[in-house]
């Protein structure tokens, strides 16, 4: 299952799937922490993971700026470099509340500029609305501005998360392109949406330059080009920059074993 589930249609066709369902948790709580530095947010994410957070999302300054420019009213002070949204689940409110307060104390100890607790369903829903605020705003941008997911969702070792976000910001600034950076801080898995002005004659060159810069950054930090959405045809030509020759030969061997005629999703993961 572990091999096939990430194979993107390159190894097999599924005719039947059996799911093992988990019961809905009896209780949950959420927290929002504001941080003046990326390093503080990364340390806080590690603490949240240790204390049993079920979700830990990073909303970078770029995310907050786009949300604010689009009219969203954010419960965040001006000047925050990043926000962490954390969710806890458990069997009782007593247990969840205790762990939430432990995470709050950890955030403040690390230097959070502010922490908002949400211990009931309504307050939790309001906090997580922030995470979902940007997509509708991106859809209302100037028609010539396209939110393009060609970088998608690199993942790096957790200790390099701050370096990755700073590096992506630098690549975007170098090409004079704005972008939205957010993602799953608990496992250092980050989404990047560059905002490309397709009315400019050099927009394709900017796209190529941004992709090249972020791939180089990801490789230098020991990361992978995708942690969630798959390599696909877009990233398959780039895999040599993050995987060794030996690893890619094994990819090819697995492909030939399952699909000797090369008819299943050709050109994905293993180049033609």
Tab-separated table of C-alpha atoms in Angstrom:
chain	number	residue	atom	x	y	z
A	1	UNK	CA	0.000	0.000	0.000
A	2	UNK	CA	2.768	2.461	0.888
A	3	UNK	CA	4.342	2.005	-2.541
A	4	UNK	CA	1.144	2.180	-4.572
A	5	UNK	CA	-0.605	5.007	-2.726
A	6	UNK	CA	1.901	7.582	-3.972
A	7	UNK	CA	2.462	6.137	-7.422
A	8	UNK	CA	0.234	8.652	-9.257
A	9	UNK	CA	-1.243	6.114	-11.656
A	10	UNK	CA	2.152	4.928	-12.890
A	11	UNK	CA	2.121	1.382	-11.457
A	12	UNK	CA	-1.431	0.045	-11.152
A	13	UNK	CA	-5.131	0.675	-11.527
A	14	UNK	CA	-7.284	0.412	-8.410
A	15	UNK	CA	-10.606	-1.400	-8.719
A	16	UNK	CA	-11.481	-1.562	-5.045
A	17	UNK	CA	-10.357	0.309	-1.921
A	18	UNK	CA	-11.133	-0.473	1.703
A	19	UNK	CA	-10.837	2.385	4.177
A	20	UNK	CA	-10.242	2.121	7.898
A	21	UNK	CA	-12.154	4.979	9.517
A	22	UNK	CA	-11.243	6.684	12.769
A	23	UNK	CA	-13.958	7.815	15.201
A	24	UNK	CA	-14.614	11.546	15.420
A	25	UNK	CA	-12.708	12.928	18.437
A	26	UNK	CA	-14.906	13.747	21.413
A	27	UNK	CA	-13.205	17.090	22.074
A	28	UNK	CA	-10.980	19.624	20.327
A	29	UNK	CA	-9.345	22.992	20.890
A	30	UNK	CA	-7.321	25.406	18.760
A	31	UNK	CA	-4.731	28.125	19.290
A	32	UNK	CA	-3.351	30.979	17.217
A	33	UNK	CA	0.166	32.199	18.004
A	34	UNK	CA	1.734	35.351	16.529
A	35	UNK	CA	5.502	35.481	16.104
A	36	UNK	CA	7.852	38.333	15.258
A	37	UNK	CA	10.402	35.959	13.745
A	38	UNK	CA	10.262	32.876	11.557
A	39	UNK	CA	12.747	31.124	13.808
A	40	UNK	CA	10.428	31.592	16.772
A	41	UNK	CA	7.499	30.189	14.796
A	42	UNK	CA	9.558	27.152	13.759
A	43	UNK	CA	10.635	26.449	17.355
A	44	UNK	CA	7.045	26.833	18.481
A	45	UNK	CA	5.846	24.380	15.816
A	46	UNK	CA	8.317	21.797	17.114
A	47	UNK	CA	6.970	22.277	20.652
A	48	UNK	CA	3.374	21.944	19.441
A	49	UNK	CA	4.280	18.688	17.715
A	50	UNK	CA	5.876	17.349	20.917
A	51	UNK	CA	2.756	18.268	22.897
A	52	UNK	CA	0.483	16.292	20.585
A	53	UNK	CA	-0.892	18.836	18.121
A	54	UNK	CA	-2.987	17.160	15.432
A	55	UNK	CA	-2.465	20.078	13.025
A	56	UNK	CA	0.023	22.952	12.991
A	57	UNK	CA	-0.284	25.432	10.136
A	58	UNK	CA	2.117	28.265	9.310
A	59	UNK	CA	0.698	31.418	7.741
A	60	UNK	CA	3.662	33.479	6.557
A	61	UNK	CA	3.787	37.297	6.416
A	62	UNK	CA	3.101	37.044	2.671
A	63	UNK	CA	-0.172	35.219	3.399
A	64	UNK	CA	-1.217	37.851	5.957
A	65	UNK	CA	-0.407	40.721	3.572
A	66	UNK	CA	-2.505	39.292	0.730
A	67	UNK	CA	-5.391	38.498	3.080
A	68	UNK	CA	-5.340	42.046	4.481
A	69	UNK	CA	-5.092	43.653	1.040
A	70	UNK	CA	-8.136	41.663	-0.003
A	71	UNK	CA	-10.221	43.069	2.821
A	72	UNK	CA	-9.945	40.261	5.374
A	73	UNK	CA	-10.064	41.395	8.997
A	74	UNK	CA	-7.373	39.408	10.776
A	75	UNK	CA	-7.020	38.842	14.528
A	76	UNK	CA	-3.278	39.456	14.150
A	77	UNK	CA	-1.097	42.427	15.101
A	78	UNK	CA	0.661	44.368	12.347
A	79	UNK	CA	4.268	43.247	12.001
A	80	UNK	CA	3.841	39.520	12.615
A	81	UNK	CA	6.375	37.533	10.554
A	82	UNK	CA	4.283	34.412	10.874
A	83	UNK	CA	1.254	32.919	12.558
A	84	UNK	CA	0.820	29.355	13.791
A	85	UNK	CA	-2.624	27.763	13.864
A	86	UNK	CA	-2.724	24.660	16.050
A	87	UNK	CA	-5.479	22.103	16.572
A	88	UNK	CA	-5.653	19.493	19.342
A	89	UNK	CA	-8.030	16.547	19.578
A	90	UNK	CA	-8.760	14.131	22.391
A	91	UNK	CA	-11.245	12.104	24.375
A	92	UNK	CA	-12.203	14.831	26.860
A	93	UNK	CA	-12.257	18.610	27.040
A	94	UNK	CA	-10.221	18.408	30.231
A	95	UNK	CA	-7.383	16.615	28.447
A	96	UNK	CA	-7.518	18.851	25.373
A	97	UNK	CA	-7.737	22.040	27.444
A	98	UNK	CA	-4.749	21.008	29.552
A	99	UNK	CA	-2.601	20.370	26.476
A	100	UNK	CA	-3.789	23.617	24.865
A	101	UNK	CA	-2.655	25.587	27.917
A	102	UNK	CA	0.705	23.788	27.827
A	103	UNK	CA	1.159	24.843	24.185
A	104	UNK	CA	0.115	28.405	25.061
A	105	UNK	CA	2.799	28.519	27.762
A	106	UNK	CA	5.376	27.096	25.346
A	107	UNK	CA	4.489	29.717	22.721
A	108	UNK	CA	4.831	32.556	25.234
A	109	UNK	CA	8.114	31.160	26.529
A	110	UNK	CA	9.473	31.107	22.959
A	111	UNK	CA	8.412	34.730	22.499
A	112	UNK	CA	4.957	34.789	20.904
A	113	UNK	CA	3.679	38.346	20.561
A	114	UNK	CA	0.185	37.053	21.264
A	115	UNK	CA	-1.741	33.813	21.725
A	116	UNK	CA	-5.465	33.345	21.106
A	117	UNK	CA	-7.192	30.295	22.595
A	118	UNK	CA	-10.336	28.725	21.139
A	119	UNK	CA	-11.958	26.165	23.440
A	120	UNK	CA	-15.396	25.917	21.864
A	121	UNK	CA	-16.628	25.047	18.378
A	122	UNK	CA	-17.600	28.590	17.386
A	123	UNK	CA	-14.304	30.122	18.449
A	124	UNK	CA	-12.392	27.342	16.689
A	125	UNK	CA	-14.322	27.887	13.483
A	126	UNK	CA	-13.520	31.622	13.597
A	127	UNK	CA	-9.797	30.944	14.019
A	128	UNK	CA	-9.621	28.480	11.133
A	129	UNK	CA	-11.502	30.894	8.857
A	130	UNK	CA	-8.190	32.742	8.710
A	131	UNK	CA	-6.552	29.692	7.093
A	132	UNK	CA	-9.238	29.605	4.406
A	133	UNK	CA	-9.378	33.365	3.788
A	134	UNK	CA	-6.831	33.606	0.992
A	135	UNK	CA	-8.320	31.353	-1.697
A	136	UNK	CA	-11.418	33.531	-2.267
A	137	UNK	CA	-9.204	36.645	-2.197
A	138	UNK	CA	-6.842	35.196	-4.820
A	139	UNK	CA	-9.815	34.506	-7.071
A	140	UNK	CA	-10.749	38.215	-6.958
A	141	UNK	CA	-7.345	39.592	-7.997
A	142	UNK	CA	-6.800	41.642	-11.157
A	143	UNK	CA	-7.537	39.229	-14.059
A	144	UNK	CA	-3.949	39.619	-15.307
A	145	UNK	CA	-2.581	38.356	-11.945
A	146	UNK	CA	-2.562	34.566	-11.854
A	147	UNK	CA	-1.984	32.517	-8.715
A	148	UNK	CA	0.211	29.772	-10.150
A	149	UNK	CA	1.036	26.544	-8.301
A	150	UNK	CA	4.161	25.572	-10.239
A	151	UNK	CA	6.311	25.421	-7.079
A	152	UNK	CA	3.488	23.675	-5.240
A	153	UNK	CA	4.525	22.063	-1.968
A	154	UNK	CA	8.152	21.360	-1.200
A	155	UNK	CA	9.053	19.723	2.106
A	156	UNK	CA	12.342	20.190	3.969
A	157	UNK	CA	13.780	18.845	7.227
A	158	UNK	CA	11.906	20.679	10.042
A	159	UNK	CA	15.059	22.391	11.328
A	160	UNK	CA	15.416	24.112	7.917
A	161	UNK	CA	11.847	25.421	7.664
A	162	UNK	CA	12.735	29.050	8.467
A	163	UNK	CA	15.624	28.973	5.963
A	164	UNK	CA	13.263	27.617	3.301
A	165	UNK	CA	10.616	30.310	3.818
A	166	UNK	CA	13.241	33.073	3.872
A	167	UNK	CA	14.822	31.597	0.743
A	168	UNK	CA	11.520	31.478	-1.141
A	169	UNK	CA	10.815	35.089	-0.175
A	170	UNK	CA	14.248	36.072	-1.528
A	171	UNK	CA	13.645	34.246	-4.834
A	172	UNK	CA	10.288	35.977	-5.298
A	173	UNK	CA	11.759	39.388	-4.431
A	174	UNK	CA	14.641	38.834	-6.854
A	175	UNK	CA	12.124	38.403	-9.673
A	176	UNK	CA	9.870	41.227	-8.388
A	177	UNK	CA	6.942	38.850	-7.913
A	178	UNK	CA	4.618	38.693	-4.929
A	179	UNK	CA	3.572	35.345	-3.550
A	180	UNK	CA	1.610	33.626	-0.823
A	181	UNK	CA	3.462	31.222	1.483
A	182	UNK	CA	1.655	28.944	3.918
A	183	UNK	CA	1.544	25.312	4.909
A	184	UNK	CA	1.975	22.527	7.385
A	185	UNK	CA	4.614	23.682	9.864
A	186	UNK	CA	4.394	20.480	11.884
A	187	UNK	CA	6.193	18.563	9.134
A	188	UNK	CA	7.881	21.498	7.333
A	189	UNK	CA	5.723	21.090	4.251
A	190	UNK	CA	5.039	24.448	2.607
A	191	UNK	CA	2.769	25.681	-0.192
A	192	UNK	CA	3.826	28.624	-2.360
A	193	UNK	CA	1.516	30.486	-4.736
A	194	UNK	CA	3.500	33.005	-6.835
A	195	UNK	CA	1.255	35.772	-8.200
A	196	UNK	CA	2.344	36.149	-11.840
A	197	UNK	CA	1.313	39.167	-13.907
A	198	UNK	CA	0.702	37.554	-17.295
A	199	UNK	CA	0.258	40.957	-18.951
A	200	UNK	CA	4.029	41.469	-18.675
A	201	UNK	CA	6.031	40.274	-21.713
A	202	UNK	CA	8.660	38.528	-19.553
A	203	UNK	CA	6.268	36.572	-17.343
A	204	UNK	CA	7.381	33.165	-18.632
A	205	UNK	CA	11.028	34.006	-17.962
A	206	UNK	CA	10.121	35.036	-14.423
A	207	UNK	CA	8.242	31.766	-13.919
A	208	UNK	CA	11.253	29.748	-15.112
A	209	UNK	CA	13.616	31.756	-12.910
A	210	UNK	CA	11.463	31.336	-9.793
A	211	UNK	CA	11.100	27.591	-10.360
A	212	UNK	CA	14.850	27.197	-10.889
A	213	UNK	CA	15.656	29.205	-7.758
A	214	UNK	CA	13.260	27.336	-5.492
A	215	UNK	CA	14.375	23.922	-6.779
A	216	UNK	CA	18.003	24.890	-6.050
A	217	UNK	CA	16.995	26.098	-2.570
A	218	UNK	CA	15.063	22.891	-1.828
A	219	UNK	CA	17.968	20.719	-2.950
A	220	UNK	CA	20.468	22.699	-0.862
A	221	UNK	CA	18.349	22.118	2.268
A	222	UNK	CA	17.983	18.368	1.691
A	223	UNK	CA	14.296	18.646	0.812
A	224	UNK	CA	11.939	17.123	-1.727
A	225	UNK	CA	9.967	18.970	-4.392
A	226	UNK	CA	6.593	17.760	-3.192
A	227	UNK	CA	5.326	16.474	0.114
A	228	UNK	CA	1.676	16.080	-0.748
A	229	UNK	CA	0.538	16.871	-4.284
A	230	UNK	CA	2.831	14.583	-6.264
A	231	UNK	CA	5.681	15.026	-8.731
A	232	UNK	CA	3.611	14.807	-11.893
A	233	UNK	CA	4.850	15.846	-15.323
A	234	UNK	CA	5.899	19.289	-14.115
A	235	UNK	CA	8.442	18.084	-11.558
A	236	UNK	CA	9.584	14.826	-13.207
A	237	UNK	CA	12.302	16.623	-15.274
A	238	UNK	CA	13.579	18.217	-12.030
A	239	UNK	CA	13.958	15.046	-9.949
A	240	UNK	CA	17.646	14.650	-10.878
A	241	UNK	CA	18.312	17.793	-8.836
A	242	UNK	CA	17.025	16.310	-5.576
A	243	UNK	CA	17.424	12.510	-5.982
A	244	UNK	CA	20.620	10.541	-6.570
A	245	UNK	CA	21.267	8.559	-9.750
A	246	UNK	CA	20.926	5.346	-7.711
A	247	UNK	CA	17.536	6.365	-6.332
A	248	UNK	CA	16.202	7.280	-9.772
A	249	UNK	CA	17.444	3.985	-11.219
A	250	UNK	CA	15.379	2.220	-8.543
A	251	UNK	CA	12.353	4.316	-9.557
A	252	UNK	CA	12.853	3.088	-13.136
A	253	UNK	CA	13.267	-0.518	-12.015
A	254	UNK	CA	10.027	-0.448	-10.027
A	255	UNK	CA	8.258	1.111	-13.020
A	256	UNK	CA	9.539	-1.592	-15.399
A	257	UNK	CA	8.496	-4.371	-12.987
A	258	UNK	CA	4.926	-3.129	-12.681
A	259	UNK	CA	4.460	-1.668	-16.168
A	260	UNK	CA	6.947	-3.178	-18.659
A	261	UNK	CA	5.127	-1.668	-21.657
A	262	UNK	CA	5.145	1.838	-20.153
A	263	UNK	CA	1.423	2.444	-20.729
A	264	UNK	CA	0.378	3.696	-17.276
A	265	UNK	CA	0.653	7.497	-17.001
A	266	UNK	CA	3.871	7.684	-19.063
A	267	UNK	CA	6.269	10.505	-18.261
A	268	UNK	CA	5.291	10.811	-14.583
A	269	UNK	CA	8.006	10.175	-11.973
A	270	UNK	CA	10.105	8.254	-14.533
A	271	UNK	CA	10.956	10.380	-17.618
A	272	UNK	CA	10.271	9.084	-21.100
